[in-house]
Amino acid sequence: THVMPGKSIRSLERAVEQYTIGMNHYLRGHRLKLQGDLTYEKNYCVGVAGADLNRWQVRFQIEAGI
């Protein structure tokens, strides 16, 4: 994903790139689902010299059916 703010708000917002990989696995038919993903977010902030605004995100989710 690549997000570029519009020209009118570019000085307030930063451009962001995200790279995500995910997976899911079903157990007991479709009664239980395990799902997770890993995202690397690369932020471009103008005017902040030497600032490291890049980060990793990890998400995990469990879904149970009745």
PDB file of N, CA, C and O in Angstrom:
ATOM      1  N   THR A   1       0.842  -1.168   0.000  1.00  0.00           N
ATOM      2  CA  THR A   1       0.000   0.000   0.000  1.00  0.00           C
ATOM      3  C   THR A   1       0.884   1.226   0.000  1.00  0.00           C
ATOM      4  O   THR A   1       1.877   1.280   0.710  1.00  0.00           O
ATOM      5  N   HIS A   2       0.500   2.229  -0.782  1.00  0.00           N
ATOM      6  CA  HIS A   2       1.223   3.504  -0.814  1.00  0.00           C
ATOM      7  C   HIS A   2       0.196   4.621  -0.678  1.00  0.00           C
ATOM      8  O   HIS A   2      -0.721   4.715  -1.484  1.00  0.00           O
ATOM      9  N   VAL A   3       0.330   5.436   0.360  1.00  0.00           N
ATOM     10  CA  VAL A   3      -0.593   6.547   0.596  1.00  0.00           C
ATOM     11  C   VAL A   3       0.183   7.850   0.481  1.00  0.00           C
ATOM     12  O   VAL A   3       1.190   8.034   1.156  1.00  0.00           O
ATOM     13  N   MET A   4      -0.280   8.741  -0.403  1.00  0.00           N
ATOM     14  CA  MET A   4       0.361  10.050  -0.577  1.00  0.00           C
ATOM     15  C   MET A   4      -0.688  11.122  -0.292  1.00  0.00           C
ATOM     16  O   MET A   4      -1.687  11.197  -1.001  1.00  0.00           O
ATOM     17  N   PRO A   5      -0.495  11.932   0.754  1.00  0.00           N
ATOM     18  CA  PRO A   5      -1.458  12.989   1.068  1.00  0.00           C
ATOM     19  C   PRO A   5      -1.582  14.003  -0.070  1.00  0.00           C
ATOM     20  O   PRO A   5      -0.646  14.207  -0.840  1.00  0.00           O
ATOM     21  N   GLY A   6      -2.748  14.640  -0.147  1.00  0.00           N
ATOM     22  CA  GLY A   6      -2.970  15.678  -1.147  1.00  0.00           C
ATOM     23  C   GLY A   6      -2.082  16.890  -0.905  1.00  0.00           C
ATOM     24  O   GLY A   6      -1.558  17.092   0.191  1.00  0.00           O
ATOM     25  N   LYS A   7      -1.884  17.715  -1.923  1.00  0.00           N
ATOM     26  CA  LYS A   7      -0.981  18.859  -1.824  1.00  0.00           C
ATOM     27  C   LYS A   7      -1.393  19.844  -0.736  1.00  0.00           C
ATOM     28  O   LYS A   7      -0.561  20.458  -0.095  1.00  0.00           O
ATOM     29  N   SER A   8      -2.696  20.006  -0.500  1.00  0.00           N
ATOM     30  CA  SER A   8      -3.146  20.995   0.476  1.00  0.00           C
ATOM     31  C   SER A   8      -2.803  20.615   1.920  1.00  0.00           C
ATOM     32  O   SER A   8      -2.674  21.482   2.766  1.00  0.00           O
ATOM     33  N   ILE A   9      -2.639  19.315   2.208  1.00  0.00           N
ATOM     34  CA  ILE A   9      -2.312  18.904   3.573  1.00  0.00           C
ATOM     35  C   ILE A   9      -0.969  18.192   3.673  1.00  0.00           C
ATOM     36  O   ILE A   9      -0.647  17.604   4.693  1.00  0.00           O
ATOM     37  N   ARG A  10      -0.173  18.243   2.644  1.00  0.00           N
ATOM     38  CA  ARG A  10       1.098  17.524   2.619  1.00  0.00           C
ATOM     39  C   ARG A  10       2.020  17.925   3.766  1.00  0.00           C
ATOM     40  O   ARG A  10       2.763  17.108   4.286  1.00  0.00           O
ATOM     41  N   SER A  11       1.973  19.187   4.203  1.00  0.00           N
ATOM     42  CA  SER A  11       2.852  19.608   5.290  1.00  0.00           C
ATOM     43  C   SER A  11       2.391  19.050   6.635  1.00  0.00           C
ATOM     44  O   SER A  11       3.159  18.984   7.578  1.00  0.00           O
ATOM     45  N   LEU A  12       1.116  18.629   6.743  1.00  0.00           N
ATOM     46  CA  LEU A  12       0.593  18.094   7.997  1.00  0.00           C
ATOM     47  C   LEU A  12       0.655  16.574   8.064  1.00  0.00           C
ATOM     48  O   LEU A  12       0.789  15.999   9.134  1.00  0.00           O
ATOM     49  N   GLU A  13       0.524  15.909   6.939  1.00  0.00           N
ATOM     50  CA  GLU A  13       0.522  14.447   6.886  1.00  0.00           C
ATOM     51  C   GLU A  13       1.793  13.953   6.210  1.00  0.00           C
ATOM     52  O   GLU A  13       2.456  14.677   5.502  1.00  0.00           O
ATOM     53  N   ARG A  14       2.077  12.690   6.416  1.00  0.00           N
ATOM     54  CA  ARG A  14       3.272  12.105   5.794  1.00  0.00           C
ATOM     55  C   ARG A  14       2.869  10.982   4.843  1.00  0.00           C
ATOM     56  O   ARG A  14       1.823  10.371   5.013  1.00  0.00           O
ATOM     57  N   ALA A  15       3.720  10.733   3.883  1.00  0.00           N
ATOM     58  CA  ALA A  15       3.496   9.616   2.965  1.00  0.00           C
ATOM     59  C   ALA A  15       3.850   8.321   3.695  1.00  0.00           C
ATOM     60  O   ALA A  15       4.763   8.282   4.507  1.00  0.00           O
ATOM     61  N   VAL A  16       3.096   7.253   3.409  1.00  0.00           N
ATOM     62  CA  VAL A  16       3.280   5.977   4.099  1.00  0.00           C
ATOM     63  C   VAL A  16       3.264   4.845   3.077  1.00  0.00           C
ATOM     64  O   VAL A  16       2.451   4.841   2.168  1.00  0.00           O
ATOM     65  N   GLU A  17       4.172   3.881   3.236  1.00  0.00           N
ATOM     66  CA  GLU A  17       4.156   2.643   2.467  1.00  0.00           C
ATOM     67  C   GLU A  17       4.059   1.494   3.458  1.00  0.00           C
ATOM     68  O   GLU A  17       4.727   1.494   4.484  1.00  0.00           O
ATOM     69  N   GLN A  18       3.216   0.508   3.144  1.00  0.00           N
ATOM     70  CA  GLN A  18       3.064  -0.662   4.001  1.00  0.00           C
ATOM     71  C   GLN A  18       3.250  -1.929   3.182  1.00  0.00           C
ATOM     72  O   GLN A  18       2.737  -2.036   2.076  1.00  0.00           O
ATOM     73  N   TYR A  19       3.980  -2.872   3.775  1.00  0.00           N
ATOM     74  CA  TYR A  19       4.191  -4.189   3.181  1.00  0.00           C
ATOM     75  C   TYR A  19       3.667  -5.209   4.183  1.00  0.00           C
ATOM     76  O   TYR A  19       4.122  -5.252   5.315  1.00  0.00           O
ATOM     77  N   THR A  20       2.680  -6.021   3.771  1.00  0.00           N
ATOM     78  CA  THR A  20       2.024  -6.950   4.696  1.00  0.00           C
ATOM     79  C   THR A  20       2.027  -8.360   4.137  1.00  0.00           C
ATOM     80  O   THR A  20       1.799  -8.567   2.948  1.00  0.00           O
ATOM     81  N   ILE A  21       2.272  -9.325   5.015  1.00  0.00           N
ATOM     82  CA  ILE A  21       2.124 -10.737   4.682  1.00  0.00           C
ATOM     83  C   ILE A  21       1.266 -11.360   5.783  1.00  0.00           C
ATOM     84  O   ILE A  21       1.429 -11.043   6.958  1.00  0.00           O
ATOM     85  N   GLY A  22       0.320 -12.178   5.374  1.00  0.00           N
ATOM     86  CA  GLY A  22      -0.599 -12.763   6.350  1.00  0.00           C
ATOM     87  C   GLY A  22      -0.906 -14.208   6.027  1.00  0.00           C
ATOM     88  O   GLY A  22      -0.616 -14.698   4.940  1.00  0.00           O
ATOM     89  N   MET A  23      -1.500 -14.888   7.010  1.00  0.00           N
ATOM     90  CA  MET A  23      -1.902 -16.273   6.816  1.00  0.00           C
ATOM     91  C   MET A  23      -3.053 -16.596   7.752  1.00  0.00           C
ATOM     92  O   MET A  23      -3.266 -15.915   8.748  1.00  0.00           O
ATOM     93  N   ASN A  24      -3.824 -17.607   7.393  1.00  0.00           N
ATOM     94  CA  ASN A  24      -4.865 -18.095   8.286  1.00  0.00           C
ATOM     95  C   ASN A  24      -4.934 -19.611   8.180  1.00  0.00           C
ATOM     96  O   ASN A  24      -4.477 -20.206   7.219  1.00  0.00           O
ATOM     97  N   HIS A  25      -5.524 -20.199   9.228  1.00  0.00           N
ATOM     98  CA  HIS A  25      -5.625 -21.657   9.286  1.00  0.00           C
ATOM     99  C   HIS A  25      -6.931 -22.019   9.984  1.00  0.00           C
ATOM    100  O   HIS A  25      -7.247 -21.474  11.044  1.00  0.00           O
ATOM    101  N   TYR A  26      -7.693 -22.909   9.365  1.00  0.00           N
ATOM    102  CA  TYR A  26      -8.959 -23.369   9.934  1.00  0.00           C
ATOM    103  C   TYR A  26      -8.741 -24.681  10.695  1.00  0.00           C
ATOM    104  O   TYR A  26      -8.023 -25.560  10.236  1.00  0.00           O
ATOM    105  N   LEU A  27      -9.395 -24.797  11.849  1.00  0.00           N
ATOM    106  CA  LEU A  27      -9.362 -26.015  12.651  1.00  0.00           C
ATOM    107  C   LEU A  27     -10.793 -26.495  12.850  1.00  0.00           C
ATOM    108  O   LEU A  27     -11.723 -25.684  12.892  1.00  0.00           O
ATOM    109  N   ARG A  28     -10.957 -27.802  12.969  1.00  0.00           N
ATOM    110  CA  ARG A  28     -12.291 -28.395  13.183  1.00  0.00           C
ATOM    111  C   ARG A  28     -13.283 -27.918  12.133  1.00  0.00           C
ATOM    112  O   ARG A  28     -14.300 -27.297  12.459  1.00  0.00           O
ATOM    113  N   GLY A  29     -12.961 -28.167  10.885  1.00  0.00           N
ATOM    114  CA  GLY A  29     -13.793 -27.668   9.788  1.00  0.00           C
ATOM    115  C   GLY A  29     -13.633 -26.158   9.689  1.00  0.00           C
ATOM    116  O   GLY A  29     -12.538 -25.661   9.548  1.00  0.00           O
ATOM    117  N   HIS A  30     -14.718 -25.452   9.811  1.00  0.00           N
ATOM    118  CA  HIS A  30     -14.647 -23.993   9.808  1.00  0.00           C
ATOM    119  C   HIS A  30     -15.144 -23.422  11.136  1.00  0.00           C
ATOM    120  O   HIS A  30     -15.610 -22.299  11.210  1.00  0.00           O
ATOM    121  N   ARG A  31     -15.022 -24.207  12.207  1.00  0.00           N
ATOM    122  CA  ARG A  31     -15.496 -23.747  13.513  1.00  0.00           C
ATOM    123  C   ARG A  31     -14.479 -22.877  14.240  1.00  0.00           C
ATOM    124  O   ARG A  31     -14.831 -22.099  15.107  1.00  0.00           O
ATOM    125  N   LEU A  32     -13.208 -23.005  13.918  1.00  0.00           N
ATOM    126  CA  LEU A  32     -12.173 -22.220  14.577  1.00  0.00           C
ATOM    127  C   LEU A  32     -11.173 -21.751  13.533  1.00  0.00           C
ATOM    128  O   LEU A  32     -10.650 -22.562  12.771  1.00  0.00           O
ATOM    129  N   LYS A  33     -10.925 -20.446  13.506  1.00  0.00           N
ATOM    130  CA  LYS A  33      -9.975 -19.892  12.541  1.00  0.00           C
ATOM    131  C   LYS A  33      -8.907 -19.107  13.287  1.00  0.00           C
ATOM    132  O   LYS A  33      -9.209 -18.278  14.138  1.00  0.00           O
ATOM    133  N   LEU A  34      -7.658 -19.377  12.956  1.00  0.00           N
ATOM    134  CA  LEU A  34      -6.519 -18.628  13.465  1.00  0.00           C
ATOM    135  C   LEU A  34      -5.984 -17.779  12.324  1.00  0.00           C
ATOM    136  O   LEU A  34      -5.797 -18.273  11.213  1.00  0.00           O
ATOM    137  N   GLN A  35      -5.757 -16.520  12.583  1.00  0.00           N
ATOM    138  CA  GLN A  35      -5.333 -15.616  11.521  1.00  0.00           C
ATOM    139  C   GLN A  35      -4.297 -14.648  12.080  1.00  0.00           C
ATOM    140  O   GLN A  35      -4.409 -14.170  13.206  1.00  0.00           O
ATOM    141  N   GLY A  36      -3.283 -14.341  11.278  1.00  0.00           N
ATOM    142  CA  GLY A  36      -2.259 -13.394  11.709  1.00  0.00           C
ATOM    143  C   GLY A  36      -1.601 -12.731  10.518  1.00  0.00           C
ATOM    144  O   GLY A  36      -1.684 -13.216   9.392  1.00  0.00           O
ATOM    145  N   ASP A  37      -0.984 -11.591  10.777  1.00  0.00           N
ATOM    146  CA  ASP A  37      -0.212 -10.930   9.729  1.00  0.00           C
ATOM    147  C   ASP A  37       0.918 -10.116  10.336  1.00  0.00           C
ATOM    148  O   ASP A  37       0.918  -9.793  11.514  1.00  0.00           O
ATOM    149  N   LEU A  38       1.891  -9.827   9.493  1.00  0.00           N
ATOM    150  CA  LEU A  38       3.070  -9.050   9.852  1.00  0.00           C
ATOM    151  C   LEU A  38       3.180  -7.911   8.854  1.00  0.00           C
ATOM    152  O   LEU A  38       3.152  -8.140   7.646  1.00  0.00           O
ATOM    153  N   THR A  39       3.294  -6.681   9.351  1.00  0.00           N
ATOM    154  CA  THR A  39       3.337  -5.496   8.496  1.00  0.00           C
ATOM    155  C   THR A  39       4.576  -4.669   8.812  1.00  0.00           C
ATOM    156  O   THR A  39       4.910  -4.453   9.979  1.00  0.00           O
ATOM    157  N   TYR A  40       5.259  -4.216   7.767  1.00  0.00           N
ATOM    158  CA  TYR A  40       6.335  -3.240   7.909  1.00  0.00           C
ATOM    159  C   TYR A  40       5.820  -1.933   7.335  1.00  0.00           C
ATOM    160  O   TYR A  40       5.363  -1.882   6.190  1.00  0.00           O
ATOM    161  N   GLU A  41       5.855  -0.873   8.135  1.00  0.00           N
ATOM    162  CA  GLU A  41       5.356   0.437   7.714  1.00  0.00           C
ATOM    163  C   GLU A  41       6.524   1.398   7.578  1.00  0.00           C
ATOM    164  O   GLU A  41       7.282   1.595   8.520  1.00  0.00           O
ATOM    165  N   LYS A  42       6.661   1.977   6.395  1.00  0.00           N
ATOM    166  CA  LYS A  42       7.734   2.920   6.099  1.00  0.00           C
ATOM    167  C   LYS A  42       7.120   4.312   5.964  1.00  0.00           C
ATOM    168  O   LYS A  42       6.292   4.536   5.095  1.00  0.00           O
ATOM    169  N   ASN A  43       7.483   5.219   6.860  1.00  0.00           N
ATOM    170  CA  ASN A  43       6.932   6.571   6.889  1.00  0.00           C
ATOM    171  C   ASN A  43       7.939   7.574   6.336  1.00  0.00           C
ATOM    172  O   ASN A  43       9.115   7.510   6.655  1.00  0.00           O
ATOM    173  N   TYR A  44       7.451   8.488   5.538  1.00  0.00           N
ATOM    174  CA  TYR A  44       8.269   9.567   4.990  1.00  0.00           C
ATOM    175  C   TYR A  44       7.767  10.870   5.585  1.00  0.00           C
ATOM    176  O   TYR A  44       6.655  11.295   5.300  1.00  0.00           O
ATOM    177  N   CYS A  45       8.558  11.486   6.440  1.00  0.00           N
ATOM    178  CA  CYS A  45       8.153  12.728   7.093  1.00  0.00           C
ATOM    179  C   CYS A  45       9.145  13.815   6.701  1.00  0.00           C
ATOM    180  O   CYS A  45      10.329  13.750   7.035  1.00  0.00           O
ATOM    181  N   VAL A  46       8.661  14.825   6.004  1.00  0.00           N
ATOM    182  CA  VAL A  46       9.511  15.928   5.551  1.00  0.00           C
ATOM    183  C   VAL A  46       9.776  16.858   6.727  1.00  0.00           C
ATOM    184  O   VAL A  46       8.875  17.180   7.492  1.00  0.00           O
ATOM    185  N   GLY A  47      11.014  17.282   6.885  1.00  0.00           N
ATOM    186  CA  GLY A  47      11.345  18.263   7.906  1.00  0.00           C
ATOM    187  C   GLY A  47      11.750  17.674   9.239  1.00  0.00           C
ATOM    188  O   GLY A  47      12.056  18.402  10.167  1.00  0.00           O
ATOM    189  N   VAL A  48      11.786  16.358   9.366  1.00  0.00           N
ATOM    190  CA  VAL A  48      12.207  15.737  10.617  1.00  0.00           C
ATOM    191  C   VAL A  48      13.497  14.987  10.320  1.00  0.00           C
ATOM    192  O   VAL A  48      13.490  13.822   9.953  1.00  0.00           O
ATOM    193  N   ALA A  49      14.608  15.687  10.466  1.00  0.00           N
ATOM    194  CA  ALA A  49      15.903  15.113  10.121  1.00  0.00           C
ATOM    195  C   ALA A  49      16.292  14.026  11.113  1.00  0.00           C
ATOM    196  O   ALA A  49      16.206  14.207  12.324  1.00  0.00           O
ATOM    197  N   GLY A  50      16.674  12.880  10.587  1.00  0.00           N
ATOM    198  CA  GLY A  50      17.162  11.788  11.410  1.00  0.00           C
ATOM    199  C   GLY A  50      16.088  11.040  12.178  1.00  0.00           C
ATOM    200  O   GLY A  50      16.402  10.183  12.984  1.00  0.00           O
ATOM    201  N   ALA A  51      14.837  11.358  11.969  1.00  0.00           N
ATOM    202  CA  ALA A  51      13.764  10.672  12.700  1.00  0.00           C
ATOM    203  C   ALA A  51      13.500   9.303  12.076  1.00  0.00           C
ATOM    204  O   ALA A  51      13.332   9.190  10.882  1.00  0.00           O
ATOM    205  N   ASP A  52      13.481   8.272  12.909  1.00  0.00           N
ATOM    206  CA  ASP A  52      13.173   6.925  12.440  1.00  0.00           C
ATOM    207  C   ASP A  52      11.706   6.651  12.737  1.00  0.00           C
ATOM    208  O   ASP A  52      11.334   6.325  13.862  1.00  0.00           O
ATOM    209  N   LEU A  53      10.851   6.799  11.724  1.00  0.00           N
ATOM    210  CA  LEU A  53       9.420   6.638  11.895  1.00  0.00           C
ATOM    211  C   LEU A  53       8.919   5.317  11.341  1.00  0.00           C
ATOM    212  O   LEU A  53       7.718   5.106  11.256  1.00  0.00           O
ATOM    213  N   ASN A  54       9.829   4.426  10.972  1.00  0.00           N
ATOM    214  CA  ASN A  54       9.447   3.124  10.438  1.00  0.00           C
ATOM    215  C   ASN A  54       9.131   2.185  11.597  1.00  0.00           C
ATOM    216  O   ASN A  54       9.706   2.292  12.668  1.00  0.00           O
ATOM    217  N   ARG A  55       8.188   1.250  11.374  1.00  0.00           N
ATOM    218  CA  ARG A  55       7.819   0.348  12.458  1.00  0.00           C
ATOM    219  C   ARG A  55       7.256  -0.965  11.930  1.00  0.00           C
ATOM    220  O   ARG A  55       6.819  -1.050  10.799  1.00  0.00           O
ATOM    221  N   TRP A  56       7.281  -1.965  12.800  1.00  0.00           N
ATOM    222  CA  TRP A  56       6.702  -3.274  12.544  1.00  0.00           C
ATOM    223  C   TRP A  56       5.391  -3.383  13.310  1.00  0.00           C
ATOM    224  O   TRP A  56       5.271  -2.883  14.421  1.00  0.00           O
ATOM    225  N   GLN A  57       4.426  -4.097  12.734  1.00  0.00           N
ATOM    226  CA  GLN A  57       3.156  -4.370  13.398  1.00  0.00           C
ATOM    227  C   GLN A  57       2.866  -5.863  13.276  1.00  0.00           C
ATOM    228  O   GLN A  57       3.054  -6.449  12.217  1.00  0.00           O
ATOM    229  N   VAL A  58       2.398  -6.464  14.355  1.00  0.00           N
ATOM    230  CA  VAL A  58       2.023  -7.873  14.369  1.00  0.00           C
ATOM    231  C   VAL A  58       0.589  -7.952  14.873  1.00  0.00           C
ATOM    232  O   VAL A  58       0.247  -7.338  15.874  1.00  0.00           O
ATOM    233  N   ARG A  59      -0.252  -8.694  14.151  1.00  0.00           N
ATOM    234  CA  ARG A  59      -1.644  -8.886  14.563  1.00  0.00           C
ATOM    235  C   ARG A  59      -1.951 -10.381  14.589  1.00  0.00           C
ATOM    236  O   ARG A  59      -1.480 -11.135  13.739  1.00  0.00           O
ATOM    237  N   PHE A  60      -2.768 -10.772  15.564  1.00  0.00           N
ATOM    238  CA  PHE A  60      -3.202 -12.160  15.679  1.00  0.00           C
ATOM    239  C   PHE A  60      -4.679 -12.147  16.074  1.00  0.00           C
ATOM    240  O   PHE A  60      -5.106 -11.370  16.916  1.00  0.00           O
ATOM    241  N   GLN A  61      -5.448 -13.031  15.451  1.00  0.00           N
ATOM    242  CA  GLN A  61      -6.891 -13.057  15.686  1.00  0.00           C
ATOM    243  C   GLN A  61      -7.378 -14.495  15.744  1.00  0.00           C
ATOM    244  O   GLN A  61      -6.921 -15.354  14.996  1.00  0.00           O
ATOM    245  N   ILE A  62      -8.323 -14.761  16.642  1.00  0.00           N
ATOM    246  CA  ILE A  62      -8.981 -16.057  16.748  1.00  0.00           C
ATOM    247  C   ILE A  62     -10.477 -15.839  16.526  1.00  0.00           C
ATOM    248  O   ILE A  62     -11.063 -14.955  17.138  1.00  0.00           O
ATOM    249  N   GLU A  63     -11.045 -16.637  15.649  1.00  0.00           N
ATOM    250  CA  GLU A  63     -12.480 -16.551  15.372  1.00  0.00           C
ATOM    251  C   GLU A  63     -13.113 -17.916  15.649  1.00  0.00           C
ATOM    252  O   GLU A  63     -12.658 -18.928  15.130  1.00  0.00           O
ATOM    253  N   ALA A  64     -14.150 -17.921  16.500  1.00  0.00           N
ATOM    254  CA  ALA A  64     -14.831 -19.163  16.840  1.00  0.00           C
ATOM    255  C   ALA A  64     -16.268 -19.128  16.327  1.00  0.00           C
ATOM    256  O   ALA A  64     -16.961 -18.133  16.497  1.00  0.00           O
ATOM    257  N   GLY A  65     -16.673 -20.209  15.678  1.00  0.00           N
ATOM    258  CA  GLY A  65     -18.039 -20.325  15.191  1.00  0.00           C
ATOM    259  C   GLY A  65     -18.875 -21.216  16.108  1.00  0.00           C
ATOM    260  O   GLY A  65     -18.341 -22.081  16.802  1.00  0.00           O
ATOM    261  N   ILE A  66     -20.144 -20.967  16.109  1.00  0.00           N
ATOM    262  CA  ILE A  66     -21.050 -21.734  16.984  1.00  0.00           C
ATOM    263  C   ILE A  66     -21.806 -22.764  16.160  1.00  0.00           C
ATOM    264  O   ILE A  66     -22.257 -22.511  15.094  1.00  0.00           O
TER     265      ILE A  66
END
